[in-house]
PDB file of C-alpha atoms in Angstrom:
ATOM      1  CA  MET A   1      -0.138  11.883 -21.867  1.00  0.00           C
ATOM      2  CA  PHE A   2       2.189   9.037 -22.843  1.00  0.00           C
ATOM      3  CA  THR A   3       2.964   7.866 -26.374  1.00  0.00           C
ATOM      4  CA  LEU A   4       2.725   4.141 -27.110  1.00  0.00           C
ATOM      5  CA  LEU A   5       4.549   2.884 -30.215  1.00  0.00           C
ATOM      6  CA  ASN A   6       3.661  -0.821 -29.922  1.00  0.00           C
ATOM      7  CA  ILE A   7       1.496  -3.009 -27.712  1.00  0.00           C
ATOM      8  CA  ALA A   8       1.934  -6.672 -26.785  1.00  0.00           C
ATOM      9  CA  GLN A   9      -0.547  -9.034 -25.116  1.00  0.00           C
ATOM     10  CA  PRO A  10       1.546 -12.044 -24.090  1.00  0.00           C
ATOM     11  CA  GLU A  11      -0.160 -15.247 -22.974  1.00  0.00           C
ATOM     12  CA  SER A  12       2.482 -16.267 -20.427  1.00  0.00           C
ATOM     13  CA  LEU A  13       4.441 -14.511 -17.703  1.00  0.00           C
ATOM     14  CA  GLN A  14       7.658 -15.739 -19.289  1.00  0.00           C
ATOM     15  CA  ASP A  15       6.839 -13.985 -22.561  1.00  0.00           C
ATOM     16  CA  ALA A  16       5.713 -10.848 -20.720  1.00  0.00           C
ATOM     17  CA  TYR A  17       9.015 -10.703 -18.831  1.00  0.00           C
ATOM     18  CA  LYS A  18      11.046 -11.206 -22.013  1.00  0.00           C
ATOM     19  CA  ILE A  19       9.257  -8.347 -23.741  1.00  0.00           C
ATOM     20  CA  VAL A  20       9.409  -5.861 -20.868  1.00  0.00           C
ATOM     21  CA  THR A  21      13.126  -6.472 -20.309  1.00  0.00           C
ATOM     22  CA  ALA A  22      14.059  -6.469 -24.020  1.00  0.00           C
ATOM     23  CA  LYS A  23      14.256  -2.691 -24.218  1.00  0.00           C
ATOM     24  CA  LYS A  24      14.698   0.011 -21.591  1.00  0.00           C
ATOM     25  CA  SER A  25      11.688   1.968 -22.852  1.00  0.00           C
ATOM     26  CA  ASN A  26       9.324  -1.036 -22.717  1.00  0.00           C
ATOM     27  CA  ALA A  27       6.830  -0.972 -19.836  1.00  0.00           C
ATOM     28  CA  ILE A  28       4.038  -2.924 -18.172  1.00  0.00           C
ATOM     29  CA  LEU A  29       0.590  -1.412 -18.682  1.00  0.00           C
ATOM     30  CA  GLY A  30      -1.581  -1.693 -15.584  1.00  0.00           C
ATOM     31  CA  GLY A  31      -4.622   0.528 -15.365  1.00  0.00           C
ATOM     32  CA  CYS A  32      -2.543   3.394 -16.864  1.00  0.00           C
ATOM     33  CA  THR A  33      -4.159   5.807 -14.395  1.00  0.00           C
ATOM     34  CA  TYR A  34      -0.904   7.471 -13.333  1.00  0.00           C
ATOM     35  CA  LEU A  35       0.999   6.619 -16.503  1.00  0.00           C
ATOM     36  CA  ARG A  36      -1.267   8.893 -18.536  1.00  0.00           C
ATOM     37  CA  MET A  37      -0.445  11.822 -16.243  1.00  0.00           C
ATOM     38  CA  GLY A  38       3.188  11.759 -17.326  1.00  0.00           C
ATOM     39  CA  SER A  39       4.824  12.525 -20.646  1.00  0.00           C
ATOM     40  CA  GLN A  40       6.933   9.690 -21.991  1.00  0.00           C
ATOM     41  CA  THR A  41       7.343   7.505 -25.049  1.00  0.00           C
ATOM     42  CA  ILE A  42       6.917   3.770 -24.479  1.00  0.00           C
ATOM     43  CA  HIS A  43       8.384   1.577 -27.208  1.00  0.00           C
ATOM     44  CA  THR A  44       6.293  -1.488 -26.327  1.00  0.00           C
ATOM     45  CA  GLY A  45       3.541  -1.530 -23.741  1.00  0.00           C
ATOM     46  CA  VAL A  46       2.921  -4.953 -22.202  1.00  0.00           C
ATOM     47  CA  ASP A  47      -0.752  -5.633 -21.450  1.00  0.00           C
ATOM     48  CA  LEU A  48      -1.223  -8.399 -18.840  1.00  0.00           C
ATOM     49  CA  ALA A  49      -4.943  -8.876 -19.577  1.00  0.00           C
ATOM     50  CA  LYS A  50      -4.510 -12.432 -20.940  1.00  0.00           C
ATOM     51  CA  LEU A  51      -2.547 -13.757 -17.948  1.00  0.00           C
ATOM     52  CA  GLY A  52      -5.472 -14.374 -15.580  1.00  0.00           C
ATOM     53  CA  LEU A  53      -4.235 -11.965 -12.909  1.00  0.00           C
ATOM     54  CA  HIS A  54      -7.566 -10.214 -12.279  1.00  0.00           C
ATOM     55  CA  TYR A  55      -8.797 -11.966  -9.129  1.00  0.00           C
ATOM     56  CA  ILE A  56      -9.193 -11.887  -5.358  1.00  0.00           C
ATOM     57  CA  LYS A  57      -9.062 -15.374  -3.819  1.00  0.00           C
ATOM     58  CA  GLU A  58      -9.682 -16.272  -0.187  1.00  0.00           C
ATOM     59  CA  HIS A  59      -7.875 -19.357   1.120  1.00  0.00           C
ATOM     60  CA  ASP A  60      -7.853 -20.919   4.592  1.00  0.00           C
ATOM     61  CA  THR A  61      -4.903 -18.915   5.901  1.00  0.00           C
ATOM     62  CA  PHE A  62      -4.384 -16.113   3.399  1.00  0.00           C
ATOM     63  CA  ILE A  63      -5.993 -13.894   0.773  1.00  0.00           C
ATOM     64  CA  GLU A  64      -4.481 -13.490  -2.701  1.00  0.00           C
ATOM     65  CA  LEU A  65      -4.835 -10.295  -4.688  1.00  0.00           C
ATOM     66  CA  GLY A  66      -4.020 -10.705  -8.376  1.00  0.00           C
ATOM     67  CA  ALA A  67      -1.967  -7.927  -9.926  1.00  0.00           C
ATOM     68  CA  MET A  68      -4.786  -6.890 -12.278  1.00  0.00           C
ATOM     69  CA  ALA A  69      -7.453  -6.692  -9.558  1.00  0.00           C
ATOM     70  CA  THR A  70      -8.603  -3.090  -9.252  1.00  0.00           C
ATOM     71  CA  LEU A  71      -8.817  -0.839  -6.227  1.00  0.00           C
ATOM     72  CA  ARG A  72     -12.594  -0.910  -6.693  1.00  0.00           C
ATOM     73  CA  ASP A  73     -12.433  -4.711  -6.354  1.00  0.00           C
ATOM     74  CA  ILE A  74     -10.596  -4.183  -3.062  1.00  0.00           C
ATOM     75  CA  GLU A  75     -13.246  -1.733  -1.903  1.00  0.00           C
ATOM     76  CA  THR A  76     -16.212  -4.029  -2.582  1.00  0.00           C
ATOM     77  CA  ASN A  77     -14.780  -7.493  -1.818  1.00  0.00           C
ATOM     78  CA  ALA A  78     -16.694  -9.254   0.984  1.00  0.00           C
ATOM     79  CA  ALA A  79     -13.667 -11.006   2.506  1.00  0.00           C
ATOM     80  CA  LEU A  80     -11.575  -7.836   2.670  1.00  0.00           C
ATOM     81  CA  ASN A  81     -14.467  -5.976   4.281  1.00  0.00           C
ATOM     82  CA  LYS A  82     -14.740  -8.771   6.844  1.00  0.00           C
ATOM     83  CA  TYR A  83     -11.095  -9.029   7.929  1.00  0.00           C
ATOM     84  CA  PHE A  84      -8.901  -6.494   9.739  1.00  0.00           C
ATOM     85  CA  ASN A  85     -11.855  -4.190  10.515  1.00  0.00           C
ATOM     86  CA  GLY A  86     -12.206  -3.508   6.797  1.00  0.00           C
ATOM     87  CA  LEU A  87      -8.799  -1.811   6.732  1.00  0.00           C
ATOM     88  CA  LEU A  88      -8.095  -2.160   3.006  1.00  0.00           C
ATOM     89  CA  PRO A  89     -11.521  -1.030   1.723  1.00  0.00           C
ATOM     90  CA  LYS A  90     -11.371   1.942   4.102  1.00  0.00           C
ATOM     91  CA  ALA A  91      -7.915   2.861   2.817  1.00  0.00           C
ATOM     92  CA  VAL A  92      -8.837   2.914  -0.876  1.00  0.00           C
ATOM     93  CA  ARG A  93     -12.290   4.475  -0.499  1.00  0.00           C
ATOM     94  CA  SER A  94     -11.037   8.064  -0.709  1.00  0.00           C
ATOM     95  CA  ILE A  95      -8.744   7.582  -3.702  1.00  0.00           C
ATOM     96  CA  ILE A  96      -9.939  10.067  -6.360  1.00  0.00           C
ATOM     97  CA  GLY A  97     -13.295   8.542  -7.436  1.00  0.00           C
ATOM     98  CA  ILE A  98     -15.018   5.295  -8.404  1.00  0.00           C
ATOM     99  CA  GLN A  99     -14.142   5.601 -12.102  1.00  0.00           C
ATOM    100  CA  PHE A 100     -10.477   5.979 -11.177  1.00  0.00           C
ATOM    101  CA  ARG A 101     -10.597   3.041  -8.739  1.00  0.00           C
ATOM    102  CA  ASN A 102     -12.199   0.894 -11.449  1.00  0.00           C
ATOM    103  CA  SER A 103      -9.007   1.362 -13.496  1.00  0.00           C
ATOM    104  CA  ALA A 104      -6.165   1.540 -10.953  1.00  0.00           C
ATOM    105  CA  THR A 105      -4.707  -1.922 -10.323  1.00  0.00           C
ATOM    106  CA  VAL A 106      -3.197  -3.645  -7.304  1.00  0.00           C
ATOM    107  CA  GLY A 107       0.007  -4.517  -9.146  1.00  0.00           C
ATOM    108  CA  ALA A 108       0.715  -1.015 -10.407  1.00  0.00           C
ATOM    109  CA  SER A 109      -0.180   0.575  -7.071  1.00  0.00           C
ATOM    110  CA  VAL A 110       2.252  -1.627  -5.147  1.00  0.00           C
ATOM    111  CA  PHE A 111       5.042  -2.049  -7.709  1.00  0.00           C
ATOM    112  CA  SER A 112       5.288   1.698  -8.360  1.00  0.00           C
ATOM    113  CA  ARG A 113       5.795   2.365  -4.610  1.00  0.00           C
ATOM    114  CA  TYR A 114       4.078   5.728  -4.735  1.00  0.00           C
ATOM    115  CA  GLY A 115       4.677   7.790  -1.619  1.00  0.00           C
ATOM    116  CA  PHE A 116       1.060   8.981  -1.602  1.00  0.00           C
ATOM    117  CA  SER A 117      -0.372   5.444  -1.800  1.00  0.00           C
ATOM    118  CA  ASP A 118      -3.114   4.835   0.777  1.00  0.00           C
ATOM    119  CA  PHE A 119      -3.131   1.197  -0.308  1.00  0.00           C
ATOM    120  CA  ILE A 120       0.541   0.534   0.463  1.00  0.00           C
ATOM    121  CA  THR A 121       0.243   2.116   3.918  1.00  0.00           C
ATOM    122  CA  ALA A 122      -2.647  -0.212   4.788  1.00  0.00           C
ATOM    123  CA  LEU A 123      -0.927  -3.308   3.369  1.00  0.00           C
ATOM    124  CA  LEU A 124       2.256  -2.525   5.297  1.00  0.00           C
ATOM    125  CA  ALA A 125       0.386  -2.667   8.605  1.00  0.00           C
ATOM    126  CA  LEU A 126      -0.725  -6.241   7.855  1.00  0.00           C
ATOM    127  CA  ASP A 127       1.230  -9.465   7.346  1.00  0.00           C
ATOM    128  CA  THR A 128       1.717  -8.899   3.635  1.00  0.00           C
ATOM    129  CA  GLU A 129       3.962 -10.478   1.026  1.00  0.00           C
ATOM    130  CA  VAL A 130       4.400  -9.760  -2.671  1.00  0.00           C
ATOM    131  CA  GLU A 131       5.295 -12.222  -5.400  1.00  0.00           C
ATOM    132  CA  LEU A 132       7.429 -11.152  -8.356  1.00  0.00           C
ATOM    133  CA  TYR A 133       8.011 -13.196 -11.502  1.00  0.00           C
ATOM    134  CA  LYS A 134      11.804 -12.946 -11.252  1.00  0.00           C
ATOM    135  CA  GLY A 135      12.355 -11.804  -7.668  1.00  0.00           C
ATOM    136  CA  GLY A 136      10.118 -14.411  -6.048  1.00  0.00           C
ATOM    137  CA  ARG A 137       8.168 -13.938  -2.837  1.00  0.00           C
ATOM    138  CA  MET A 138       9.187 -11.481  -0.127  1.00  0.00           C
ATOM    139  CA  ALA A 139       7.688  -9.393   2.646  1.00  0.00           C
ATOM    140  CA  LEU A 140       6.196  -6.106   1.476  1.00  0.00           C
ATOM    141  CA  ALA A 141       8.486  -4.125   3.803  1.00  0.00           C
ATOM    142  CA  GLU A 142      11.514  -5.833   2.220  1.00  0.00           C
ATOM    143  CA  PHE A 143      10.233  -5.155  -1.298  1.00  0.00           C
ATOM    144  CA  LEU A 144       9.741  -1.455  -0.567  1.00  0.00           C
ATOM    145  CA  ASP A 145      13.391  -1.202   0.485  1.00  0.00           C
ATOM    146  CA  THR A 146      14.847  -3.037  -2.518  1.00  0.00           C
ATOM    147  CA  PRO A 147      16.300  -1.118  -5.485  1.00  0.00           C
ATOM    148  CA  ARG A 148      13.962  -0.689  -8.437  1.00  0.00           C
ATOM    149  CA  SER A 149      14.386  -3.227 -11.218  1.00  0.00           C
ATOM    150  CA  LYS A 150      12.360  -4.510 -14.154  1.00  0.00           C
ATOM    151  CA  ASP A 151      10.136  -7.314 -12.948  1.00  0.00           C
ATOM    152  CA  ILE A 152       6.459  -8.249 -12.901  1.00  0.00           C
ATOM    153  CA  LEU A 153       4.475  -8.214  -9.677  1.00  0.00           C
ATOM    154  CA  THR A 154       2.020 -11.104 -10.049  1.00  0.00           C
ATOM    155  CA  LYS A 155       0.183 -11.133  -6.724  1.00  0.00           C
ATOM    156  CA  VAL A 156      -0.083  -9.749  -3.200  1.00  0.00           C
ATOM    157  CA  ILE A 157      -0.553 -12.232  -0.337  1.00  0.00           C
ATOM    158  CA  ILE A 158      -2.179 -11.142   2.925  1.00  0.00           C
ATOM    159  CA  HIS A 159      -2.018 -13.636   5.789  1.00  0.00           C
ATOM    160  CA  LYS A 160      -5.300 -14.024   7.676  1.00  0.00           C
ATOM    161  CA  THR A 161      -4.160 -13.297  11.209  1.00  0.00           C
ATOM    162  CA  ASN A 162      -6.509 -11.967  13.881  1.00  0.00           C
ATOM    163  CA  ARG A 163      -5.271  -8.418  13.503  1.00  0.00           C
ATOM    164  CA  THR A 164      -7.504  -5.554  14.505  1.00  0.00           C
ATOM    165  CA  ALA A 165      -6.656  -2.455  12.527  1.00  0.00           C
ATOM    166  CA  SER A 166      -7.337   1.240  12.018  1.00  0.00           C
ATOM    167  CA  TYR A 167      -6.718   3.517   9.053  1.00  0.00           C
ATOM    168  CA  GLN A 168      -6.333   7.285   9.359  1.00  0.00           C
ATOM    169  CA  ALA A 169      -5.588   9.832   6.640  1.00  0.00           C
ATOM    170  CA  LEU A 170      -5.344  13.597   6.437  1.00  0.00           C
ATOM    171  CA  ARG A 171      -6.501  15.334   3.243  1.00  0.00           C
ATOM    172  CA  ASN A 172      -7.296  18.885   2.226  1.00  0.00           C
ATOM    173  CA  SER A 173     -10.460  17.568   0.564  1.00  0.00           C
ATOM    174  CA  ALA A 174     -12.185  14.190   0.429  1.00  0.00           C
ATOM    175  CA  SER A 175     -10.737  12.991  -2.890  1.00  0.00           C
ATOM    176  CA  ASP A 176      -7.408  14.846  -2.810  1.00  0.00           C
ATOM    177  CA  TYR A 177      -4.001  13.186  -2.477  1.00  0.00           C
ATOM    178  CA  PRO A 178      -3.273  12.560   1.213  1.00  0.00           C
ATOM    179  CA  ILE A 179      -1.064  14.839   3.269  1.00  0.00           C
ATOM    180  CA  LEU A 180      -0.325  11.938   5.616  1.00  0.00           C
ATOM    181  CA  THR A 181      -1.553   8.349   6.022  1.00  0.00           C
ATOM    182  CA  VAL A 182      -1.378   6.056   9.048  1.00  0.00           C
ATOM    183  CA  ALA A 183      -2.344   2.406   9.519  1.00  0.00           C
ATOM    184  CA  VAL A 184      -2.041   0.587  12.846  1.00  0.00           C
ATOM    185  CA  SER A 185      -2.733  -3.085  13.568  1.00  0.00           C
ATOM    186  CA  HIS A 186      -2.458  -5.403  16.564  1.00  0.00           C
ATOM    187  CA  ASN A 187      -2.485  -9.158  17.100  1.00  0.00           C
ATOM    188  CA  ALA A 188      -1.576 -11.006  20.299  1.00  0.00           C
ATOM    189  CA  GLY A 189       0.820  -8.353  21.581  1.00  0.00           C
ATOM    190  CA  ASP A 190       2.375  -7.634  18.179  1.00  0.00           C
ATOM    191  CA  TRP A 191       1.851  -4.101  16.843  1.00  0.00           C
ATOM    192  CA  ASN A 192       2.481  -2.596  13.408  1.00  0.00           C
ATOM    193  CA  ILE A 193       2.482   1.160  12.791  1.00  0.00           C
ATOM    194  CA  ALA A 194       2.803   2.275   9.161  1.00  0.00           C
ATOM    195  CA  VAL A 195       3.074   5.933   8.144  1.00  0.00           C
ATOM    196  CA  GLY A 196       2.888   7.024   4.500  1.00  0.00           C
ATOM    197  CA  ALA A 197       2.702  10.169   2.347  1.00  0.00           C
ATOM    198  CA  ARG A 198       5.574  11.640   4.376  1.00  0.00           C
ATOM    199  CA  PRO A 199       5.638  12.511   1.361  1.00  0.00           C
ATOM    200  CA  THR A 200       7.877   9.520   0.585  1.00  0.00           C
ATOM    201  CA  ARG A 201       6.681   5.907   0.587  1.00  0.00           C
ATOM    202  CA  ALA A 202       5.167   4.286   3.664  1.00  0.00           C
ATOM    203  CA  LYS A 203       7.472   3.011   6.380  1.00  0.00           C
ATOM    204  CA  LEU A 204       7.037   1.120   9.643  1.00  0.00           C
ATOM    205  CA  ALA A 205       7.605   2.906  12.954  1.00  0.00           C
ATOM    206  CA  VAL A 206       9.462  -0.009  14.533  1.00  0.00           C
ATOM    207  CA  GLN A 207      10.462   1.622  17.824  1.00  0.00           C
ATOM    208  CA  ALA A 208       6.964   2.891  18.559  1.00  0.00           C
ATOM    209  CA  ALA A 209       5.528  -0.564  17.825  1.00  0.00           C
ATOM    210  CA  ALA A 210       8.088  -2.165  20.157  1.00  0.00           C
ATOM    211  CA  LEU A 211       7.077   0.233  22.927  1.00  0.00           C
ATOM    212  CA  LEU A 212       3.441  -0.841  22.590  1.00  0.00           C
ATOM    213  CA  ALA A 213       4.406  -4.519  22.506  1.00  0.00           C
ATOM    214  CA  GLY A 214       6.386  -4.071  25.716  1.00  0.00           C
ATOM    215  CA  ALA A 215       3.424  -2.401  27.406  1.00  0.00           C
ATOM    216  CA  GLY A 216       1.362  -5.576  27.149  1.00  0.00           C
ATOM    217  CA  ALA A 217      -2.421  -5.440  27.222  1.00  0.00           C
ATOM    218  CA  ASP A 218      -2.584  -2.186  29.164  1.00  0.00           C
ATOM    219  CA  VAL A 219      -2.144   0.722  26.740  1.00  0.00           C
ATOM    220  CA  THR A 220      -2.386   3.624  29.158  1.00  0.00           C
ATOM    221  CA  PRO A 221      -2.821   7.255  28.050  1.00  0.00           C
ATOM    222  CA  ALA A 222       0.848   7.818  28.920  1.00  0.00           C
ATOM    223  CA  ILE A 223       1.996   4.897  26.738  1.00  0.00           C
ATOM    224  CA  LEU A 224      -0.311   6.065  23.963  1.00  0.00           C
ATOM    225  CA  GLU A 225       1.197   9.547  24.035  1.00  0.00           C
ATOM    226  CA  GLN A 226       4.749   8.201  24.191  1.00  0.00           C
ATOM    227  CA  ALA A 227       4.187   5.858  21.236  1.00  0.00           C
ATOM    228  CA  ALA A 228       2.768   8.693  19.124  1.00  0.00           C
ATOM    229  CA  GLN A 229       5.723  10.935  19.974  1.00  0.00           C
ATOM    230  CA  MET A 230       8.180   8.127  19.233  1.00  0.00           C
ATOM    231  CA  ALA A 231       6.629   7.348  15.826  1.00  0.00           C
ATOM    232  CA  ALA A 232       6.926  10.988  14.784  1.00  0.00           C
ATOM    233  CA  ALA A 233      10.520  11.142  16.040  1.00  0.00           C
ATOM    234  CA  GLU A 234      11.845   7.984  14.372  1.00  0.00           C
ATOM    235  CA  LEU A 235      10.471   8.629  10.869  1.00  0.00           C
ATOM    236  CA  PRO A 236      11.775  11.302   8.474  1.00  0.00           C
ATOM    237  CA  PHE A 237       9.325  13.795   6.964  1.00  0.00           C
ATOM    238  CA  GLY A 238       9.640  16.043   3.944  1.00  0.00           C
ATOM    239  CA  ALA A 239       7.856  18.970   2.339  1.00  0.00           C
ATOM    240  CA  ASN A 240       5.932  19.364  -0.897  1.00  0.00           C
ATOM    241  CA  MET A 241       3.123  21.543  -2.242  1.00  0.00           C
ATOM    242  CA  ARG A 242       0.633  20.022   0.218  1.00  0.00           C
ATOM    243  CA  ALA A 243       2.428  20.418   3.535  1.00  0.00           C
ATOM    244  CA  SER A 244       5.705  21.165   5.281  1.00  0.00           C
ATOM    245  CA  ALA A 245       7.812  18.558   7.053  1.00  0.00           C
ATOM    246  CA  GLU A 246       7.008  20.163  10.418  1.00  0.00           C
ATOM    247  CA  TYR A 247       3.267  19.975   9.785  1.00  0.00           C
ATOM    248  CA  ARG A 248       3.456  16.324   8.758  1.00  0.00           C
ATOM    249  CA  CYS A 249       5.466  15.497  11.876  1.00  0.00           C
ATOM    250  CA  ALA A 250       2.893  17.206  14.097  1.00  0.00           C
ATOM    251  CA  MET A 251      -0.016  15.482  12.347  1.00  0.00           C
ATOM    252  CA  CYS A 252       1.744  12.127  12.589  1.00  0.00           C
ATOM    253  CA  LYS A 253       1.483  12.278  16.374  1.00  0.00           C
ATOM    254  CA  THR A 254      -2.235  12.976  16.179  1.00  0.00           C
ATOM    255  CA  LEU A 255      -3.084  10.305  13.600  1.00  0.00           C
ATOM    256  CA  VAL A 256      -0.934   7.610  15.222  1.00  0.00           C
ATOM    257  CA  LYS A 257      -2.460   8.342  18.607  1.00  0.00           C
ATOM    258  CA  ARG A 258      -5.960   8.189  17.131  1.00  0.00           C
ATOM    259  CA  ALA A 259      -5.273   4.907  15.321  1.00  0.00           C
ATOM    260  CA  ILE A 260      -3.709   3.201  18.354  1.00  0.00           C
ATOM    261  CA  ALA A 261      -6.628   4.261  20.543  1.00  0.00           C
ATOM    262  CA  GLU A 262      -9.104   2.861  18.019  1.00  0.00           C
ATOM    263  CA  VAL A 263      -7.292  -0.472  17.805  1.00  0.00           C
ATOM    264  CA  ALA A 264      -6.864  -0.707  21.592  1.00  0.00           C
ATOM    265  CA  ALA A 265     -10.606  -0.208  22.011  1.00  0.00           C
ATOM    266  CA  CYS A 266     -11.262  -3.208  19.738  1.00  0.00           C
ATOM    267  CA  LYS A 267      -9.097  -5.683  21.622  1.00  0.00           C
TER     268      LYS A 267
END
């Protein structure tokens, strides 16, 4: 459990940024779902509740997810269930339980870059950007590779392309942390293959995706097998209490193959 010495509820992003950067031990308070699992002292917790960031907005060419929208909002939103074969709702559905998903926020889930995040894996397979108060807008893949710094993630932008998508995850039990996560999407010859819980943060299998793009419309069983093998070979895997690196690598081939086959069948 964390200890909170002070709390601030700023009414502008500028004030929120000033407070969170004023002291090293100051921190943004999202849903506090993972924060409460640790043991730390926070000098000033910054609550973003008054900044109007709890929303999901559908526009003509993109969907905006406000930083304070919850994972339960993602799960039940009509637009997100409609697009990308319901990829995002499917990805968050197995995260702990409904009470937890009612608290966990989009901003905290993405900004914290958790390796076990189902949500990040799914977002990475789409055409996704993040917007930071200080850092501005950038592709999600770029954000995940940037060094950590104090900033405020204000929104996630998902471009409404005609991507068909599949989400696969391996767990010991239905609501457990994932052993491995895979999201695959396709649009007009362009493929994305994201693999997460390796156990480090999700990453794109670029070479495997390029192989599929070069194969054109005909994804044969041989190409499918080769792409799965290539994805497992190009990404690093590690070990933790849930699985060994070797097991994750072996399961990566299976889940990637399954996801590609599902997407190919939808084309």
